[in-house]
Tab-separated table of C-alpha atoms in Angstrom:
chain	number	residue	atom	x	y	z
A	162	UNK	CA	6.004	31.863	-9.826
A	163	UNK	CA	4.391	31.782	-6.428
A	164	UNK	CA	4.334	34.776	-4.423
A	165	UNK	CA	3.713	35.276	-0.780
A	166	UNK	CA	3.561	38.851	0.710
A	167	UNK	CA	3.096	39.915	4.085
A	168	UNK	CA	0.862	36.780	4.957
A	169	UNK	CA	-0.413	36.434	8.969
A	170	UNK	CA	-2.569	33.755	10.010
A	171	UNK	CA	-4.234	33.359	13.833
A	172	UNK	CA	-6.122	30.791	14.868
A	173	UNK	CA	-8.292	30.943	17.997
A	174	UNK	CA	-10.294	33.610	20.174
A	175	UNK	CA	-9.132	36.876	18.840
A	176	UNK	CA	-10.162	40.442	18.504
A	177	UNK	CA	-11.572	41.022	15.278
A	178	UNK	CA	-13.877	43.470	16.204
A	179	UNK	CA	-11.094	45.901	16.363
A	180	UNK	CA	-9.539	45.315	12.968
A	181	UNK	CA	-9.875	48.700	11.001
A	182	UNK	CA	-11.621	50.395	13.921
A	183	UNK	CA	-8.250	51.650	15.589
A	184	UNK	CA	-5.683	52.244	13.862
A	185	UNK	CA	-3.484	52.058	17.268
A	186	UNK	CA	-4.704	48.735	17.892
A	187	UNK	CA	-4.117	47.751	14.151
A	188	UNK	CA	-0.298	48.844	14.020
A	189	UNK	CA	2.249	46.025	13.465
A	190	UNK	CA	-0.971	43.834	12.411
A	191	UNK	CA	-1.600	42.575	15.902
A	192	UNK	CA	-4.536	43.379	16.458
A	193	UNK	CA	-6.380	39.416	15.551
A	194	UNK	CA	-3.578	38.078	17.185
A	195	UNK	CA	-3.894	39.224	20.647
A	196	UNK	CA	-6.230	36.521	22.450
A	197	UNK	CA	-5.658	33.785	19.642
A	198	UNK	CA	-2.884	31.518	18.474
A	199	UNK	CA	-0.653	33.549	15.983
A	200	UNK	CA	0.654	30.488	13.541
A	201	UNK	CA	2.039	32.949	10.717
A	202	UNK	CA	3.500	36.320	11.552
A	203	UNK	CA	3.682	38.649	8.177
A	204	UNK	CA	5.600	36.042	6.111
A	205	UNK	CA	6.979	36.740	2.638
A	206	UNK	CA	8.366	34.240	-0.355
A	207	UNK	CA	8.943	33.996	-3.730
A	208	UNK	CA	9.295	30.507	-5.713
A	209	UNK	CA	10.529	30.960	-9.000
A	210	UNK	CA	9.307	28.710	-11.892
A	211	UNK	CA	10.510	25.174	-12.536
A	212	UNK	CA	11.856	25.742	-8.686
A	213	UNK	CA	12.006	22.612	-5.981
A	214	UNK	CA	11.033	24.342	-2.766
A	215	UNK	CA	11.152	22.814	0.825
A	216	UNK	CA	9.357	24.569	3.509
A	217	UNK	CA	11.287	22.911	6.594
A	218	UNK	CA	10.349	23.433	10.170
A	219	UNK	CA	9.510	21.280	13.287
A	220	UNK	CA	5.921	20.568	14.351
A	221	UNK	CA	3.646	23.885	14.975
A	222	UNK	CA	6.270	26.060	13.022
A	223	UNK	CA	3.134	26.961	10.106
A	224	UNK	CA	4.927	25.684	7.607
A	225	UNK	CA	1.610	23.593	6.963
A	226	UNK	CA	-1.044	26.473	7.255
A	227	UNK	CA	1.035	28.370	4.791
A	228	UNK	CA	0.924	25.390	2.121
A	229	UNK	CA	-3.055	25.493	2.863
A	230	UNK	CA	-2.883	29.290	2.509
A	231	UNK	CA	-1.316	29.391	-0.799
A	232	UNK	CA	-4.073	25.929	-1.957
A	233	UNK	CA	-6.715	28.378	-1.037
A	234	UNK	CA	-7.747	25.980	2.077
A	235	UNK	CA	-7.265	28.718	4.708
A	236	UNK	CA	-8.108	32.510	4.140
A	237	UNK	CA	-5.265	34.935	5.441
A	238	UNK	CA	-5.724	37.711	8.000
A	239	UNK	CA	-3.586	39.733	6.303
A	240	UNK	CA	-1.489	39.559	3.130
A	241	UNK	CA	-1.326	38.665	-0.559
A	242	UNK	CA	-1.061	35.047	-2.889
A	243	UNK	CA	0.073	35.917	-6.224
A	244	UNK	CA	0.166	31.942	-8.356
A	245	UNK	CA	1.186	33.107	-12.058
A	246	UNK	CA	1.719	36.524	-11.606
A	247	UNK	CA	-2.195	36.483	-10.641
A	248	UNK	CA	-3.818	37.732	-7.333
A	249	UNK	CA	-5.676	34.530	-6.061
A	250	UNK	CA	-5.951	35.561	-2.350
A	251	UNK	CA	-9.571	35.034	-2.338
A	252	UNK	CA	-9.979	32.871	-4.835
A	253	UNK	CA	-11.455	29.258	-4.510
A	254	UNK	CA	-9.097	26.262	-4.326
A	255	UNK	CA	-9.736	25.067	-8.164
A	256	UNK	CA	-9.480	28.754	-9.924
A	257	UNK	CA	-5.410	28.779	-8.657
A	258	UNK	CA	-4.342	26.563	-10.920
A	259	UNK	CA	-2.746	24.698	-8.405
A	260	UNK	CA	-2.678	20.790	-7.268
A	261	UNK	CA	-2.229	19.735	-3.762
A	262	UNK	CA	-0.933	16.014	-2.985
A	263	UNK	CA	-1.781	15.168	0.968
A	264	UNK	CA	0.406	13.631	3.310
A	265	UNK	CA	-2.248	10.133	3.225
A	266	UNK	CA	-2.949	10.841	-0.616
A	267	UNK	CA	-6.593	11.541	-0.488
A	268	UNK	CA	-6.906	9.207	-3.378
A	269	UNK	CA	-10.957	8.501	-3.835
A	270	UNK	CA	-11.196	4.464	-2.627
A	271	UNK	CA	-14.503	3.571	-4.643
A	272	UNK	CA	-12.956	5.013	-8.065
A	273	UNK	CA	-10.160	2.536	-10.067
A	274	UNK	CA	-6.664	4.277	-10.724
A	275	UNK	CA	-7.976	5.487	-13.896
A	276	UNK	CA	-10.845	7.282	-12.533
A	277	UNK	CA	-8.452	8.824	-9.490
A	278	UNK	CA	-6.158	10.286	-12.611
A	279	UNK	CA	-9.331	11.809	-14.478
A	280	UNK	CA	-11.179	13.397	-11.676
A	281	UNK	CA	-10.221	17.080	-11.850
A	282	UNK	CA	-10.433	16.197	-16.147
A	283	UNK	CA	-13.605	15.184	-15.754
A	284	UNK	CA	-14.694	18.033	-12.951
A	285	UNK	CA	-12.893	20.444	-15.708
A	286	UNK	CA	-14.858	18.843	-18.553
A	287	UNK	CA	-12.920	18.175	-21.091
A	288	UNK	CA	-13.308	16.285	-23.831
A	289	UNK	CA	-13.415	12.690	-23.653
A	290	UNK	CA	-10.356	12.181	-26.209
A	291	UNK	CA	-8.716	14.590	-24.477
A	292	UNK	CA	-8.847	12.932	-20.952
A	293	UNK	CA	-7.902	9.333	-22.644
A	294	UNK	CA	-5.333	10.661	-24.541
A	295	UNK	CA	-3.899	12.556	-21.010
A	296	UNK	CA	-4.500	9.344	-18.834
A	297	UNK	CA	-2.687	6.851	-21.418
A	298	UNK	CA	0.151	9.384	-21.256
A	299	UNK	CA	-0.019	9.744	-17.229
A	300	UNK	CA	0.039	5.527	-17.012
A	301	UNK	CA	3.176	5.331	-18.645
A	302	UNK	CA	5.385	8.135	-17.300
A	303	UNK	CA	4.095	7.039	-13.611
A	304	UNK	CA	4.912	3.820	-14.452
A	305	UNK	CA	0.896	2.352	-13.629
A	306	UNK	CA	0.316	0.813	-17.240
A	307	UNK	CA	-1.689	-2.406	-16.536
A	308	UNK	CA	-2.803	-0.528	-12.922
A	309	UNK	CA	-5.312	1.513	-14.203
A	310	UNK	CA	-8.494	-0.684	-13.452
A	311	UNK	CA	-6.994	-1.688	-9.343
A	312	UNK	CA	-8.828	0.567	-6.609
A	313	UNK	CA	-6.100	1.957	-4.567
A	314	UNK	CA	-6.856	-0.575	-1.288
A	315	UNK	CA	-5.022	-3.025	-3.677
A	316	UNK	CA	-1.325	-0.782	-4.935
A	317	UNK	CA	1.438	-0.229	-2.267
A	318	UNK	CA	2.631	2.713	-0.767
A	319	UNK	CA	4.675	3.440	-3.877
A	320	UNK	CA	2.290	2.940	-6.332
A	321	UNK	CA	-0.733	5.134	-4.366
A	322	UNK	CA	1.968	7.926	-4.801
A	323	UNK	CA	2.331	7.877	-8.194
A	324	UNK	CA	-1.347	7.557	-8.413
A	325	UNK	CA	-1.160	10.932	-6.556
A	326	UNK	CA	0.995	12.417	-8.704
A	327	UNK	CA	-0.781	11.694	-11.397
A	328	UNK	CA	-3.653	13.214	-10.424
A	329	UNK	CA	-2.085	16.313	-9.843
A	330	UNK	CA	-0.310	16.719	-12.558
A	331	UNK	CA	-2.915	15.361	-15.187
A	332	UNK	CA	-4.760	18.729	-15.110
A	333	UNK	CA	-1.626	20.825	-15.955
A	334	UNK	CA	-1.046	22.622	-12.671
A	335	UNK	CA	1.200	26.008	-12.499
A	336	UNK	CA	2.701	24.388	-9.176
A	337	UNK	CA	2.330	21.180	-7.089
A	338	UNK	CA	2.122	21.579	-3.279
A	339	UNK	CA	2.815	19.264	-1.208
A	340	UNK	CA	2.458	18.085	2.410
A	341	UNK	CA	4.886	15.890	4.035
A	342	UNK	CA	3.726	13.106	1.313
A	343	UNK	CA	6.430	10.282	2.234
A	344	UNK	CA	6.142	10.556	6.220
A	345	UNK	CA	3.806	7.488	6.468
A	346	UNK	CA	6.238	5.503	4.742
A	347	UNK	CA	8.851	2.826	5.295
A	348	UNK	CA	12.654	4.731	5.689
A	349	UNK	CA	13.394	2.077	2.831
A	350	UNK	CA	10.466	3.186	0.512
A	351	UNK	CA	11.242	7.050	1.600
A	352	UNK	CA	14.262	7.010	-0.219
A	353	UNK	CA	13.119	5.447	-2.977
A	354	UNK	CA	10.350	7.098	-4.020
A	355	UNK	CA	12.799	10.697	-2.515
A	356	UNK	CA	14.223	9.354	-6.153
A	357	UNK	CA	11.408	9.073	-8.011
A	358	UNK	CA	10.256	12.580	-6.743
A	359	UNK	CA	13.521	14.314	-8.363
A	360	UNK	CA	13.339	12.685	-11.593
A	361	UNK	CA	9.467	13.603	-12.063
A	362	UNK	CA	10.990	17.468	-10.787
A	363	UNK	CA	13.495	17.159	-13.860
A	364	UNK	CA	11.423	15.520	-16.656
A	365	UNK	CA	8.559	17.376	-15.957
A	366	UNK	CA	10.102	20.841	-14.876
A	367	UNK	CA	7.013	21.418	-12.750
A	368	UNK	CA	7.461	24.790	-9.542
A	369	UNK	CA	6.860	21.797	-6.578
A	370	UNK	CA	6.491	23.464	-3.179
A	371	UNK	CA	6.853	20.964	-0.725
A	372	UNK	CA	6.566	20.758	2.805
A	373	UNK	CA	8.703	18.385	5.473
A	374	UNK	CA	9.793	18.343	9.351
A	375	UNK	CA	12.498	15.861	7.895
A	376	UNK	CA	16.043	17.798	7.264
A	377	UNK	CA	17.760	14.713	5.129
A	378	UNK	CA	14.899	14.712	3.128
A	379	UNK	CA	15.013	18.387	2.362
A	380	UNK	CA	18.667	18.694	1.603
A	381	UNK	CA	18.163	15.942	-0.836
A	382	UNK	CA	15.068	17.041	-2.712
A	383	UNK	CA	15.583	21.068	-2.375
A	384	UNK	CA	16.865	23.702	-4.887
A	385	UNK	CA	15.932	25.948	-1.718
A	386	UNK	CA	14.791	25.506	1.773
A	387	UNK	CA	13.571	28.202	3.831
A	388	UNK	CA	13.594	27.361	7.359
A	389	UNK	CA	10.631	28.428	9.642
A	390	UNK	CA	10.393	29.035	13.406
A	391	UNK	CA	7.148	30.091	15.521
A	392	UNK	CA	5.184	31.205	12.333
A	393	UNK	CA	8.169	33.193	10.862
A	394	UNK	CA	11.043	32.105	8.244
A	395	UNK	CA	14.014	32.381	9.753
A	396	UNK	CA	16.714	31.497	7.128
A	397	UNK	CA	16.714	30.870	3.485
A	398	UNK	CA	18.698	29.123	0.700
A	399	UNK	CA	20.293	26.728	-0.835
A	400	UNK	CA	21.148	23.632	0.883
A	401	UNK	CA	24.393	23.581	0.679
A	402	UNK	CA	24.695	26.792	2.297
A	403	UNK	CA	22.311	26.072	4.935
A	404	UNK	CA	23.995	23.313	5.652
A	405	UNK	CA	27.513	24.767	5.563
A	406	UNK	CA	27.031	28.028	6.773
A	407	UNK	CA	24.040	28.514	8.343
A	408	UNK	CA	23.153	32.529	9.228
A	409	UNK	CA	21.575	32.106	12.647
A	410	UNK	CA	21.763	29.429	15.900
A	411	UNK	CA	18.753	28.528	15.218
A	412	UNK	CA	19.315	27.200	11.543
A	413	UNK	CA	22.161	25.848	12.693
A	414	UNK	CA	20.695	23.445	15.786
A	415	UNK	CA	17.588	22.442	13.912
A	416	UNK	CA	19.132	21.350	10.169
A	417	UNK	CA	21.191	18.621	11.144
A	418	UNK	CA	24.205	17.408	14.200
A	419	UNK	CA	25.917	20.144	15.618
A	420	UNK	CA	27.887	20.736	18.268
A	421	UNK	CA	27.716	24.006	20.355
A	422	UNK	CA	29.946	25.096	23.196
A	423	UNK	CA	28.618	28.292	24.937
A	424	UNK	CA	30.884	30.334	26.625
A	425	UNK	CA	32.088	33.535	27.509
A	426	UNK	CA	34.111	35.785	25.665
A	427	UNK	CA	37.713	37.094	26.137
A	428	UNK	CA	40.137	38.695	24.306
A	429	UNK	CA	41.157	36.479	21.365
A	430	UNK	CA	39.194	33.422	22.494
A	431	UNK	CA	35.857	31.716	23.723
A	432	UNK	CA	36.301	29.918	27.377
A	433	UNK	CA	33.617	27.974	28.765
A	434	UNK	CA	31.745	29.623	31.601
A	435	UNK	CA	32.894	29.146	34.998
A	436	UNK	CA	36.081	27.784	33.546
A	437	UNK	CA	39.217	29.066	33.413
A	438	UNK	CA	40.191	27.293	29.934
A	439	UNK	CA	39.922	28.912	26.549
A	440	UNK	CA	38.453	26.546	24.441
A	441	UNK	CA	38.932	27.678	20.971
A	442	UNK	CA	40.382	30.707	19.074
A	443	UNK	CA	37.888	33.503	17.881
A	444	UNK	CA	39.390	34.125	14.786
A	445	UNK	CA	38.198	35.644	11.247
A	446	UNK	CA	38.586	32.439	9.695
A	447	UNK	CA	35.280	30.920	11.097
A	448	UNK	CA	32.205	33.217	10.503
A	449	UNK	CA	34.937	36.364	10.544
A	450	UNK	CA	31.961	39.096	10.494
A	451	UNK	CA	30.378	37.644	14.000
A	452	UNK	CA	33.241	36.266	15.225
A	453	UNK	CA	34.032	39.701	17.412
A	454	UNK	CA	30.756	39.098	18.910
A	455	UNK	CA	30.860	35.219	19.332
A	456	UNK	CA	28.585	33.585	22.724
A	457	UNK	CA	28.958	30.401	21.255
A	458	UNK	CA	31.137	28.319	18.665
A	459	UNK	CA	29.567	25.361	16.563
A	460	UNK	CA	31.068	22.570	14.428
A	461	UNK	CA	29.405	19.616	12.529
A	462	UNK	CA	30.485	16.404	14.324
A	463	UNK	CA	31.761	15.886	10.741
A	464	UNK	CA	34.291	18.325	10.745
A	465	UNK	CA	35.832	17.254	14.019
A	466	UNK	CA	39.097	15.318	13.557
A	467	UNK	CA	39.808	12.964	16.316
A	468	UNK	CA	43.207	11.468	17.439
A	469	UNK	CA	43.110	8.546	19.206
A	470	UNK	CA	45.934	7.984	21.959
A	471	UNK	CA	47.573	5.060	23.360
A	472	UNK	CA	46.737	4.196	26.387
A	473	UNK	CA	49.384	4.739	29.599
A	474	UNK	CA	49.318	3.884	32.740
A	475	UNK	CA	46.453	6.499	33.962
A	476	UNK	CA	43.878	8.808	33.261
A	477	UNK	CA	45.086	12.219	33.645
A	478	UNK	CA	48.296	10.616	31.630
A	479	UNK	CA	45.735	9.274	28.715
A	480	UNK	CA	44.439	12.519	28.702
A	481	UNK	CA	47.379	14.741	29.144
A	482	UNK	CA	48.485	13.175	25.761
A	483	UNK	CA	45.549	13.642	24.220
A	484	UNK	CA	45.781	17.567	24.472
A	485	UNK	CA	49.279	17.331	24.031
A	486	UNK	CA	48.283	15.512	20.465
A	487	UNK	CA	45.917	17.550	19.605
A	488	UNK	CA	47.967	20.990	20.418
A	489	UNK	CA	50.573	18.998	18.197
A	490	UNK	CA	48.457	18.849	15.434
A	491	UNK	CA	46.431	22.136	16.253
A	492	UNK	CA	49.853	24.028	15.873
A	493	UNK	CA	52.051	21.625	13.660
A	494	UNK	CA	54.108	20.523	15.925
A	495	UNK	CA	54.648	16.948	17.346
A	496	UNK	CA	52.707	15.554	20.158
A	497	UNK	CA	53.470	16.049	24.058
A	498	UNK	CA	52.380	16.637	27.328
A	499	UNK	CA	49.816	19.023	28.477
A	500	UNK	CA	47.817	19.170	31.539
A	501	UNK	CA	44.086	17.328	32.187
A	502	UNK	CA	42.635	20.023	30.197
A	503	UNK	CA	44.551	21.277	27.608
A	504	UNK	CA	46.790	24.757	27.159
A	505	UNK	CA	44.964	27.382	24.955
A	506	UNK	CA	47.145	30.418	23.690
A	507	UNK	CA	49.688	31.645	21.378
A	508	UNK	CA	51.760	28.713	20.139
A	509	UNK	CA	49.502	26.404	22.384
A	510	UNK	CA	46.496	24.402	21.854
A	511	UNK	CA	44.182	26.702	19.996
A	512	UNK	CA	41.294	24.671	19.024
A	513	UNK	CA	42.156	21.356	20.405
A	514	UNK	CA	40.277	19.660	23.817
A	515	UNK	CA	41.327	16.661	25.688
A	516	UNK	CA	38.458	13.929	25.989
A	517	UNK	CA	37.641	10.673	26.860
A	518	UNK	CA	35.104	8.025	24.754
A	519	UNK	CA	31.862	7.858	26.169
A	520	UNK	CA	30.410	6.089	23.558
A	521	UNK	CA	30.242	4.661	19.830
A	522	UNK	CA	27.345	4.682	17.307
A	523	UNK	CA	27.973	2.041	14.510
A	524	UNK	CA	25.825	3.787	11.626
A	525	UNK	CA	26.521	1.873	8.649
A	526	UNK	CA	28.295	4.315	6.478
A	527	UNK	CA	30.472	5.713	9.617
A	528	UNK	CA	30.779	5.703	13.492
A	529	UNK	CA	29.064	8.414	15.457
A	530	UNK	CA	31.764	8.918	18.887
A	531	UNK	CA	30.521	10.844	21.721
A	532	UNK	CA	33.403	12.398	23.556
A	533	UNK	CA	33.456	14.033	27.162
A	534	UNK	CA	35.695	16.990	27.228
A	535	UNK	CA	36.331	19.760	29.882
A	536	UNK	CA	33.593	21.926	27.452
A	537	UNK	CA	30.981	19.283	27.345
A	538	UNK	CA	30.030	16.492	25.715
A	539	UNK	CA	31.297	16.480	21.746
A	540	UNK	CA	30.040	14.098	19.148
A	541	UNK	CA	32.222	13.588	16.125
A	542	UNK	CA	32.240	11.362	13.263
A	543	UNK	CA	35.169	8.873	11.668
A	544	UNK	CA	34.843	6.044	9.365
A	545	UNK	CA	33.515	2.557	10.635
A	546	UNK	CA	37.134	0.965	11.073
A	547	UNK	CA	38.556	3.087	12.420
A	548	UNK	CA	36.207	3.427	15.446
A	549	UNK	CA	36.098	-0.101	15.585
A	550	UNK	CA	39.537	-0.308	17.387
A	551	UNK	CA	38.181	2.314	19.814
A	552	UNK	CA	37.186	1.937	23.294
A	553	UNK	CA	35.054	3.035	25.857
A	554	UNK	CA	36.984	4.991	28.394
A	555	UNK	CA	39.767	5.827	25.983
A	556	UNK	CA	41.552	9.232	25.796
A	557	UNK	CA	41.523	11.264	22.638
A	558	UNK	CA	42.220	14.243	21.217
A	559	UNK	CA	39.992	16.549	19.494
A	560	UNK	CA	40.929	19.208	17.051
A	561	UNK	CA	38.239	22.187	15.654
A	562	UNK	CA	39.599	23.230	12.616
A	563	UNK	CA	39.201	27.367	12.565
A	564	UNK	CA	37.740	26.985	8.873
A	565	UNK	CA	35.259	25.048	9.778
A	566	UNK	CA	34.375	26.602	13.198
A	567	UNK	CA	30.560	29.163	13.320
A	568	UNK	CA	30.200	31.790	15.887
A	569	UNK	CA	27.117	33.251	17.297
């Protein structure tokens, strides 16, 4: 188990001098953090054993300086690393029984593969049986037998990798930390060696804590993910759930599409500001506890069904049986007229918009449609076919199913 407790981190000009002196200046441990760049702010985790862990966060977040906190390659300002059930906070990088693979590998280019594999062995010094015996076993479960005597200027991507795995793992490491190690590669080889990474998690039943800006990759790889913003985590769990249901806006704009419509609230509803429309129904089917309280309502482009409509002789008609669609469908009844943008109320549209096609994304596996509507711009997603006999300029309907609807 890894444990993190009330860690804070600040880099830059900062008043030390004051730390313990004043207890006034020391409350709410701000006191380093006042002139200097505060990259961790009293963070706490705990990674369970055998656990796949994803530190997610965009660029600056400390997701990084907390990975080098817990390797022992930055000392805290404040706080406690248990590795093990075992205080290593000031302990050197090799006593934490820990093995870090870098984002480039780090792999030593004037020693063979076989040498890279038996470096911490050898540092360790164990006995010389002992470190063949471990190496012939690390060649074949990385799948380097016949490798072992190439320098690593002469392996690909792939193969460097495993090297680096190998390497980590050959010393028998409570937990493997790793940062960002597939970001220099191809998107082809990413996913391939994403692969590789879970069935090395699930033969060798290793704690991993792993490090990424990318959000596909850490809903692949993840048993949890906690999500961090301007040195704090923000939101943590499973993926599914993340994904799904996230707690907080800003889980919920950062791990993946989303569309958000922010708007003002009245009785029974959310209408865009400035506009006289309701655009959907706050309900207690959506995120029921907040929905009372609701600024703004998301959906995954996903979850968005579209209608298409058959074009008439004009805009405002294209559109007026789009809404009248989507109210149809919104409130089980059959299509029919409604005006440019839509009727929201009892018995009416709830949770339908009028729009027209601005534009379609072919991505392989499905269309990504961006659709203008009286609330903005919405992107949804249908399957490559059927956007195929879309156009641009075309009206649509859009419904927002209330189960799948978040409020915030």
């Amino acid at each position: 188990m890894i444990e993190v407790t009330g860690i804070s981190k600040t880099f830059g000009k900062a008043l030390a001098k004051n730390k313990g002196k004043d207890p006034a200046a020391d409350a709410g441990r701000d006191a380093t953090s006042r002139m200097g760049n505060a990259v961790l702010k009293d963070v706490d985790l705990s990674i369970a054993d055998g656990e796949f862990f994803c530190l997610l966060g965009p660029s600056g977040c400390g997701k990084t300086t907390l990975l080098r906190i817990i390797a022992g390659l930055e000392t805290p300002d404040h706080g406690a690393v248990k590795v093990g059930g075992r205080d290593v906070t000031q302990a050197p990088p090799h006593k934490r029984g820990c093995a870090l693979v870098f984002q480039n590998y780090a792999l030593w280019p004037h020693l063979t593969v076989g040498e890279n594999i038996t470096y911490g062995l050898e540092v360790q010094a164990r006995p010389p049986e002992e470190i063949r015996g471990i190496l012939a076993a690390s060649l074949m479960t990385y799948q380097l037998e016949g490798l072992d005597a190439r320098y690593p200027h002469e392996l690909s991507g792939g193969q460097q990798q495993r090297v680096a795995l190998a390497r980590a793992m050959a010393i028998g490491p409570h937990a493997v930390l790793m940062d960002e190690p597939l970001s220099n590669l191809d998107a082809a080889l990413r996913k391939t060696l994403r692969r590789e990474l879970l069935e090395f998690h699930r033969s060798a039943g290793s704690t991993i804590l792993y490090v990424t800006h990318d959000q596909e990759e850490a809903l692949a790889l993840s048993d949890r993910i906690a999500v961090m913003m301007d040195g704090r985590i923000v939101e943590l769990g499973k993926p599914a759930d993340l994904y799904a249901r996230p707690r907080t806006l800003e889980t919920a704009l950062f791990l993946g599409d989303m569309n958000v419509v922010q708007g003002e609230k009245v009785p029974g509803f959310l209408r865009k500001a400035g506009m006289g429309t309701a655009v959907a129904e706050v309900n207690a089917e959506g995120q029921g506890a907040r929905a009372a309280d609701a600024a703004a309502m998301c959906i995954r482009p996903e979850k968005v069904r579209v209608h298409p409509v058959a074009r008439t002789a004009g805009k405002a008609d294209d559109e007026g049986q789009a809404a009248g669609l989507a109210a149809g469908q919104s409130a089980g009844k059959g299509g029919g007229q409604g005006n440019t943008q839509g009727t929201y109320g009892a018995g009416a549209a709830a949770n339908a918009l009028a729009g027209t096609l601005a534009f379609t994304e072919f991505m392989g596996t499905h269309a990504n449609l961006g659709v203008d509507t009286s609330a903005g711009r919405i992107l949804a997603r249908m399957g490559t076919e059927e956007a195929a006999a879309l156009t641009a300029g075309q009206a649509l309907g859009l419904e927002f199913p209330a189960e799948h609807l978040l409020w915030y």
